[in-house]
């Protein structure tokens, strides 16, 4: 058997564990990336695995059988947050690289177990989100790097919605258990997007509240069922970046509606309004002279590219270069979120232990394989 990742002549074999809601878009996009070859799908619930296998023309396996396959090089872990560590460790023990949905783990201590296990075996760990590789976020990154807003000094990150029980048939994991709450659920998009733009975070502080003690599932076979809420559902905090910028971050499952932008970044020379970091697309607005924005749309790259980070990891494996949606980035983002959650409980200002490099920007031409994070604005800036 050749060592994983050294055969550059063929796409990387992907085995998916977890066949729930999010697996559909991943499976559709894996088929679109030339870097990736789907081997099969697995789930504790064999029925769920069979359903997805049928829909995506692949085979359904038990998780154990999937891990035993030699042609699986990367395990894509799409299980619920509480299972991310056990499934990830089992995959690493089986000699597979792992790319995990967010959050990487419920706690920083558990995420470190994954990092240590990967390092001990010389395997790669990747972690969602990969939306920061999308056209809009790469445009914002190119503008920041080109100095168009000057030195970044401050910003805002705002995620406020009524709650996922309105659409998710099994929303229990959003309100109880490891990885629950709006910060752990949606914070990864916002924190990762800001780390991509500004680099690592130095200190955080926060307050938190719980709007309701129970929620009612609105859809699916369990509609009408009441589920418990065991975590704060409104958290408002501040991230002090190592570079000095102060970013206020609000995540909430307690807000009916609002008109804040998802992300804003202010610098000594200008300002940026940046679209939803849970999406790859959207228009970036650059303010260089007063209150009138320069809208910047990109020429291509507007699509739901979930799996772009996985494709970049597969390509990095073949090319022997680091991948962008890395374990180190996932771990640092998780520590930021864990520290904000802890501060929301006891009001402390918390200095972080972990750090990470900013992920390299995508080349202006994007990744080979048909999908691209390359953007017109970035092209101009690189010209
Ligand atoms: N639903 C979304 O829109 C969305 C978006 C982005 C990210 N995510 C993330 O993706 C992950 C999955 O979310 P989802 O909405 O698809 O959840 P889901 O509950 O719909 O599906 C999870 C699946 O994992 C399976 N599973 C649980 N434990 C397992 C184990 N130990 N071994 C094998 N299979 C196991 C379950 O049987 C289920 O089929 C979560 O981390 C979530 O935060 C979800």
Coordinates of C-alpha atoms and ligand atoms in Angstrom, one line a residue:
X1 CA 0.0 0.0 0.0
X2 CA 1.5 3.4 -1.0
X3 CA 1.5 6.1 1.8
X4 CA -1.6 8.2 1.8
X5 CA -1.4 11.3 -0.4
X6 CA 1.7 10.5 -2.4
X7 CA 0.0 9.1 -5.5
X8 CA -0.3 12.3 -7.5
X9 CA -1.8 10.6 -10.6
X10 CA -5.3 10.2 -9.3
X11 CA -8.0 12.2 -7.4
X12 CA -8.1 11.7 -3.6
X13 CA -10.5 9.1 -2.3
X14 CA -13.1 10.5 0.0
X15 CA -15.2 8.5 2.5
X16 CA -18.1 10.4 4.1
X17 CA -19.3 9.6 7.6
X18 CA -22.6 11.3 8.5
X19 CA -25.4 11.3 6.0
X20 CA -27.7 14.1 7.5
X21 CA -28.9 17.5 6.2
X22 CA -25.5 18.9 5.2
X23 CA -24.2 15.8 3.4
X24 CA -26.3 16.5 0.3
X25 CA -24.4 19.7 -0.8
X26 CA -21.1 18.1 0.0
X27 CA -21.9 15.0 -2.1
X28 CA -23.1 17.2 -5.0
X29 CA -19.9 19.3 -4.9
X30 CA -17.5 16.4 -4.4
X31 CA -18.7 15.2 -7.8
X32 CA -17.8 18.6 -9.3
X33 CA -14.2 18.8 -8.0
X34 CA -11.6 16.9 -10.1
X35 CA -9.4 16.7 -7.0
X36 CA -11.9 14.4 -5.3
X37 CA -13.2 10.9 -5.9
X38 CA -16.1 9.7 -3.7
X39 CA -15.6 6.1 -2.4
X40 CA -18.7 5.7 -0.3
X41 CA -20.9 7.0 2.5
X42 CA -21.5 5.8 6.0
X43 CA -23.8 6.6 9.0
X44 CA -24.7 5.0 12.3
X45 CA -28.2 4.9 10.7
X46 CA -27.7 2.6 7.7
X47 CA -31.0 3.8 6.3
X48 CA -29.7 7.4 6.1
X49 CA -26.5 6.0 4.4
X50 CA -28.5 4.0 1.9
X51 CA -30.7 7.0 1.0
X52 CA -27.7 9.3 0.4
X53 CA -25.8 6.5 -1.5
X54 CA -28.8 6.0 -3.8
X55 CA -29.2 9.8 -4.4
X56 CA -25.5 10.2 -5.2
X57 CA -24.8 7.0 -7.0
X58 CA -22.3 5.6 -4.5
X59 CA -22.2 2.8 -2.0
X60 CA -23.5 2.7 1.6
X61 CA -21.1 1.3 4.2
X62 CA -21.0 1.0 8.0
X63 CA -18.5 3.5 9.5
X64 CA -16.2 0.6 10.3
X65 CA -16.3 -0.8 6.8
X66 CA -15.6 2.7 5.4
X67 CA -12.6 3.1 7.6
X68 CA -11.3 -0.3 6.5
X69 CA -11.2 0.7 2.8
X70 CA -7.7 1.3 1.4
X71 CA -9.1 3.7 -1.3
X72 CA -10.4 6.1 1.4
X73 CA -7.6 8.7 1.9
X74 CA -9.6 11.5 3.6
X75 CA -12.6 10.9 5.9
X76 CA -15.1 13.7 5.6
X77 CA -16.7 13.9 9.0
X78 CA -20.3 15.2 8.7
X79 CA -21.6 13.8 12.0
X80 CA -23.2 15.9 14.7
X81 CA -20.8 18.0 16.8
X82 CA -20.9 15.7 19.8
X83 CA -19.6 12.9 17.5
X84 CA -16.8 14.8 15.7
X85 CA -14.0 13.8 18.1
X86 CA -14.8 10.1 18.4
X87 CA -15.4 9.7 14.6
X88 CA -12.3 11.8 13.9
X89 CA -10.0 9.8 16.2
X90 CA -11.3 6.5 14.8
X91 CA -10.5 7.7 11.3
X92 CA -7.0 8.9 12.3
X93 CA -6.4 5.6 14.0
X94 CA -7.3 3.9 10.8
X95 CA -4.6 6.0 9.0
X96 CA -7.0 8.4 7.2
X97 CA -6.7 12.1 6.9
X98 CA -9.7 13.9 8.4
X99 CA -11.7 16.9 7.2
X100 CA -14.4 17.7 9.8
X101 CA -17.5 19.9 9.8
X102 CA -17.4 22.6 12.4
X103 CA -16.9 22.9 15.2
X104 CA -13.8 20.7 15.2
X105 CA -14.7 19.5 18.7
X106 CA -16.9 20.6 21.6
X107 CA -13.9 21.7 23.6
X108 CA -10.4 23.0 22.9
X109 CA -9.0 20.0 25.0
X110 CA -10.8 17.6 22.7
X111 CA -9.7 19.4 19.5
X112 CA -6.1 19.2 20.8
X113 CA -6.6 15.4 21.0
X114 CA -7.4 15.4 17.4
X115 CA -4.5 17.6 16.5
X116 CA -2.1 15.4 18.5
X117 CA -3.4 12.2 17.0
X118 CA -3.0 13.6 13.5
X119 CA 0.5 14.9 14.2
X120 CA 1.6 11.6 15.8
X121 CA 0.6 9.8 12.6
X122 CA 1.7 12.4 10.1
X123 CA -1.8 12.8 8.9
X124 CA -3.7 16.0 8.0
X125 CA -6.6 17.6 9.8
X126 CA -8.9 20.0 8.0
X127 CA -11.9 21.8 9.4
X128 CA -14.9 23.7 8.1
X129 CA -15.9 26.4 7.4
X130 CA -14.4 26.9 4.0
X131 CA -16.6 29.8 3.1
X132 CA -13.7 32.2 3.6
X133 CA -12.4 30.8 0.3
X134 CA -15.4 32.1 -1.6
X135 CA -15.3 35.0 -4.0
X136 CA -16.6 37.7 -1.7
X137 CA -14.3 36.8 1.2
X138 CA -11.3 36.5 -1.1
X139 CA -12.2 39.9 -2.6
X140 CA -12.3 41.4 0.9
X141 CA -9.0 39.7 1.8
X142 CA -7.3 41.1 -1.4
X143 CA -8.6 44.6 -0.6
X144 CA -7.3 44.4 3.0
X145 CA -3.9 43.0 1.8
X146 CA -3.6 45.8 -0.8
X147 CA -4.1 48.4 1.9
X148 CA -7.3 49.8 0.5
X149 CA -8.7 50.4 4.0
X150 CA -5.4 51.3 5.6
X151 CA -4.5 49.7 8.9
X152 CA -7.6 47.7 10.2
X153 CA -8.6 49.2 13.5
X154 CA -12.1 47.8 14.3
X155 CA -15.0 45.8 13.0
X156 CA -18.3 44.0 13.7
X157 CA -19.5 40.4 13.3
X158 CA -23.2 39.9 13.7
X159 CA -25.2 36.7 13.5
X160 CA -28.7 37.0 15.0
X161 CA -31.7 34.8 14.1
X162 CA -34.7 33.3 15.8
X163 CA -33.4 29.7 16.0
X164 CA -32.8 26.6 13.9
X165 CA -35.9 24.7 15.2
X166 CA -37.8 26.6 12.5
X167 CA -36.3 24.5 9.8
X168 CA -34.1 21.7 11.1
X169 CA -36.0 18.4 11.9
X170 CA -33.6 17.4 14.7
X171 CA -32.4 20.7 16.2
X172 CA -31.5 19.3 19.7
X173 CA -27.8 19.6 19.1
X174 CA -28.1 23.4 18.7
X175 CA -29.4 23.8 22.3
X176 CA -27.8 21.1 24.4
X177 CA -24.5 19.1 24.5
X178 CA -21.0 19.7 23.2
X179 CA -20.9 22.3 20.5
X180 CA -24.4 23.7 21.3
X181 CA -25.4 27.4 21.2
X182 CA -25.2 30.2 18.6
X183 CA -21.5 30.9 19.2
X184 CA -20.4 27.3 18.7
X185 CA -22.8 26.8 15.8
X186 CA -22.5 30.0 13.7
X187 CA -19.5 31.6 15.4
X188 CA -17.1 29.5 13.3
X189 CA -18.1 31.3 10.1
X190 CA -17.7 34.8 11.6
X191 CA -14.6 34.1 13.7
X192 CA -12.8 32.3 10.8
X193 CA -13.7 35.0 8.3
X194 CA -12.2 37.7 10.6
X195 CA -9.1 35.6 11.2
X196 CA -8.7 35.3 7.4
X197 CA -8.8 39.1 7.2
X198 CA -7.0 40.1 10.4
X199 CA -4.9 37.2 11.6
X200 CA -5.1 35.6 15.1
X201 CA -7.0 36.9 18.1
X202 CA -5.2 37.9 21.4
X203 CA -7.9 38.4 24.0
X204 CA -11.7 38.2 24.3
X205 CA -14.5 39.2 26.7
X206 CA -18.2 38.7 26.5
X207 CA -21.7 38.6 28.2
X208 CA -24.4 36.0 27.6
X209 CA -28.1 35.4 28.2
X210 CA -30.7 32.7 27.5
X211 CA -34.0 33.9 26.0
X212 CA -36.0 30.8 26.6
X213 CA -35.6 27.5 28.5
X214 CA -37.3 25.4 25.9
X215 CA -37.8 25.4 22.1
X216 CA -40.5 23.8 20.0
X217 CA -39.6 21.9 16.8
X218 CA -41.5 23.4 13.9
X219 CA -40.9 20.8 11.1
X220 CA -40.5 17.1 10.3
X221 CA -41.7 14.0 12.1
X222 CA -41.0 15.6 15.6
X223 CA -42.9 18.8 14.9
X224 CA -44.6 20.1 18.0
X225 CA -42.1 18.4 20.3
X226 CA -40.5 20.6 23.1
X227 CA -36.7 20.3 23.5
X228 CA -34.6 21.7 26.4
X229 CA -32.2 24.7 26.0
X230 CA -29.1 24.2 28.2
X231 CA -26.8 27.0 26.9
X232 CA -26.8 30.8 26.5
X233 CA -28.6 31.7 23.3
X234 CA -27.5 35.3 23.0
X235 CA -23.8 36.1 23.4
X236 CA -22.2 39.5 22.8
X237 CA -18.4 39.8 23.0
X238 CA -15.3 41.6 21.8
X239 CA -12.3 40.0 20.1
X240 CA -9.0 41.9 20.3
X241 CA -6.8 40.8 17.4
X242 CA -3.0 40.4 17.8
X243 CA -2.7 43.2 15.2
X244 CA -4.7 45.5 17.5
X245 CA -8.1 45.6 15.8
X246 CA -11.1 45.4 18.1
X247 CA -14.1 43.4 16.7
X248 CA -17.4 43.2 18.4
X249 CA -19.2 39.9 17.8
X250 CA -22.8 39.1 18.5
X251 CA -24.3 35.6 18.0
X252 CA -27.9 34.9 18.9
X253 CA -30.8 32.5 18.5
X254 CA -33.1 35.1 20.2
X255 CA -33.6 37.7 17.6
X256 CA -36.7 37.9 15.2
X257 CA -35.2 40.3 12.7
X258 CA -32.5 43.1 12.4
X259 CA -30.6 45.2 9.8
X260 CA -27.0 44.9 10.8
X261 CA -24.5 43.7 8.2
X262 CA -22.9 40.3 8.8
X263 CA -19.3 41.6 8.8
X264 CA -17.9 45.1 8.7
X265 CA -14.2 46.1 8.9
X266 CA -12.9 49.6 9.5
X267 CA -9.4 50.9 8.9
X268 CA -7.4 54.1 9.0
X269 CA -8.2 54.9 5.3
X270 CA -11.6 53.2 4.6
X271 CA -14.2 50.6 5.5
X272 CA -15.5 47.3 4.1
X273 CA -19.0 45.8 4.4
X274 CA -18.6 42.1 3.8
X275 CA -21.3 39.6 2.9
X276 CA -22.6 36.6 5.0
X277 CA -19.6 34.4 6.0
X278 CA -22.0 31.4 5.8
X279 CA -22.0 31.9 2.1
X280 CA -19.4 31.9 -0.7
X281 CA -21.0 34.7 -2.7
X282 CA -22.3 38.3 -2.4
X283 CA -21.2 41.8 -3.0
X284 CA -18.4 43.5 -1.0
X285 CA -18.8 47.3 -0.5
X286 CA -15.6 49.3 -0.2
X287 CA -15.9 52.8 1.4
X288 CA -12.8 54.9 0.5
X289 CA -14.2 58.3 0.4
X290 CA -17.1 59.1 2.8
X291 CA -20.3 57.2 3.0
X292 CA -20.8 56.2 -0.6
X293 CA -19.7 52.7 -1.2
X294 CA -17.9 51.2 -4.2
X295 CA -19.8 48.0 -4.9
X296 CA -17.4 45.2 -5.9
X297 CA -18.9 42.1 -7.5
X298 CA -16.6 39.4 -8.8
X299 CA -16.7 37.9 -12.3
X300 CA -17.0 34.3 -11.3
X301 CA -17.1 32.1 -8.2
X302 CA -20.7 32.8 -7.1
X303 CA -22.0 29.4 -6.1
X304 CA -22.4 27.2 -3.0
X305 CA -18.9 25.7 -3.1
X306 CA -19.1 23.8 0.2
X307 CA -16.2 21.2 -0.1
X308 CA -13.8 23.8 -1.6
X309 CA -11.7 23.5 1.6
X310 CA -11.7 19.7 1.2
X311 CA -10.6 20.1 -2.4
X312 CA -7.9 22.5 -1.4
X313 CA -6.8 20.0 1.3
X314 CA -6.7 17.1 -1.2
X315 CA -4.7 19.3 -3.6
X316 CA -2.4 20.4 -0.9
X317 CA -1.8 16.7 0.0
X318 CA -0.8 16.0 -3.6
X319 CA 1.4 19.1 -3.9
X320 CA 3.0 18.8 -0.5
X321 CA 1.8 22.3 0.5
X322 CA -0.3 23.3 3.5
X323 CA -4.1 23.4 3.1
X324 CA -6.1 26.5 4.0
X325 CA -9.0 25.3 6.1
X326 CA -6.5 23.7 8.5
X327 CA -6.7 22.1 11.9
X328 CA -4.6 24.9 13.4
X329 CA -7.1 27.5 12.1
X330 CA -10.1 25.4 13.3
X331 CA -8.4 25.0 16.8
X332 CA -7.7 28.7 17.1
X333 CA -11.3 29.6 16.0
X334 CA -12.6 27.1 18.5
X335 CA -10.5 28.6 21.3
X336 CA -11.8 32.0 20.5
X337 CA -15.4 30.7 20.7
X338 CA -14.8 28.7 23.8
X339 CA -13.2 31.7 25.5
X340 CA -16.1 34.0 24.5
X341 CA -18.5 31.4 25.8
X342 CA -16.6 31.1 29.1
X343 CA -16.3 34.8 29.4
X344 CA -20.1 35.1 28.8
X345 CA -20.5 32.8 31.9
X346 CA -18.2 34.6 34.3
X347 CA -17.3 38.0 32.8
X348 CA -13.5 37.4 32.7
X349 CA -11.2 38.9 30.0
X350 CA -9.5 35.8 28.6
X351 CA -6.1 35.7 26.9
X352 CA -5.8 32.9 24.3
X353 CA -3.2 30.2 24.3
X354 CA -3.4 29.2 20.6
X355 CA -2.6 31.1 17.5
X356 CA -2.4 30.4 13.8
X357 CA -1.2 31.9 10.6
X358 CA -3.6 33.6 8.3
X359 CA -4.5 31.1 5.6
X360 CA -2.8 31.9 2.3
X361 CA -5.1 33.8 -0.1
X362 CA -6.3 31.7 -3.0
X363 CA -4.4 32.4 -6.2
X364 CA -6.4 34.8 -8.4
X365 CA -7.1 32.0 -10.9
X366 CA -8.6 29.9 -8.1
X367 CA -8.1 26.1 -7.8
X368 CA -7.9 23.9 -10.8
X369 CA -10.8 21.6 -11.3
X370 CA -13.6 23.7 -12.5
X371 CA -14.5 25.5 -9.3
X372 CA -12.8 28.7 -8.3
X373 CA -12.4 31.1 -5.5
X374 CA -10.6 33.5 -7.9
X375 CA -12.2 36.8 -8.2
X376 CA -12.1 39.7 -10.7
X377 CA -11.1 42.2 -8.0
X378 CA -8.3 40.0 -6.8
X379 CA -7.1 39.6 -10.4
X380 CA -6.9 43.4 -10.8
X381 CA -5.1 43.8 -7.5
X382 CA -2.6 41.1 -8.4
X383 CA -2.0 42.5 -11.9
Ligands
LIG1 N1 -27.4 21.5 8.5 C1 -26.7 22.5 8.0 O1 -27.2 23.4 7.3 C2 -25.2 22.7 8.4 C3 -24.5 23.7 7.7 C4 -23.2 23.7 8.0 C5 -22.6 22.9 8.8 N2 -23.3 21.9 9.5 C6 -22.6 21.0 10.4 O2 -22.5 19.7 9.8 C7 -22.6 18.7 10.8 C8 -23.8 17.8 10.6 O3 -25.0 18.6 10.5 P1 -26.4 18.1 9.9 O4 -27.3 19.2 9.9 O5 -26.1 17.4 8.7 O6 -26.8 17.1 11.1 P2 -27.9 15.9 11.0 O7 -28.3 15.6 12.4 O8 -28.8 16.1 9.9 O9 -27.0 14.6 10.5 C9 -25.9 14.1 11.2 C10 -25.8 12.6 10.8 O10 -24.6 12.0 11.5 C11 -25.0 10.7 11.9 N3 -24.2 10.4 13.1 C12 -24.2 10.9 14.3 N4 -23.3 10.3 15.1 C13 -22.6 9.4 14.3 C14 -21.5 8.5 14.5 N5 -20.9 8.4 15.7 N6 -21.1 7.8 13.5 C15 -21.7 7.9 12.3 N7 -22.7 8.7 12.0 C16 -23.2 9.5 13.0 C17 -26.5 10.8 12.3 O11 -27.1 9.5 12.2 C18 -27.0 11.7 11.2 O12 -27.4 11.0 10.1 C19 -22.7 19.5 12.2 O13 -21.4 19.6 12.7 C20 -23.2 20.9 11.7 O14 -22.7 21.9 12.6 C21 -24.6 21.8 9.2

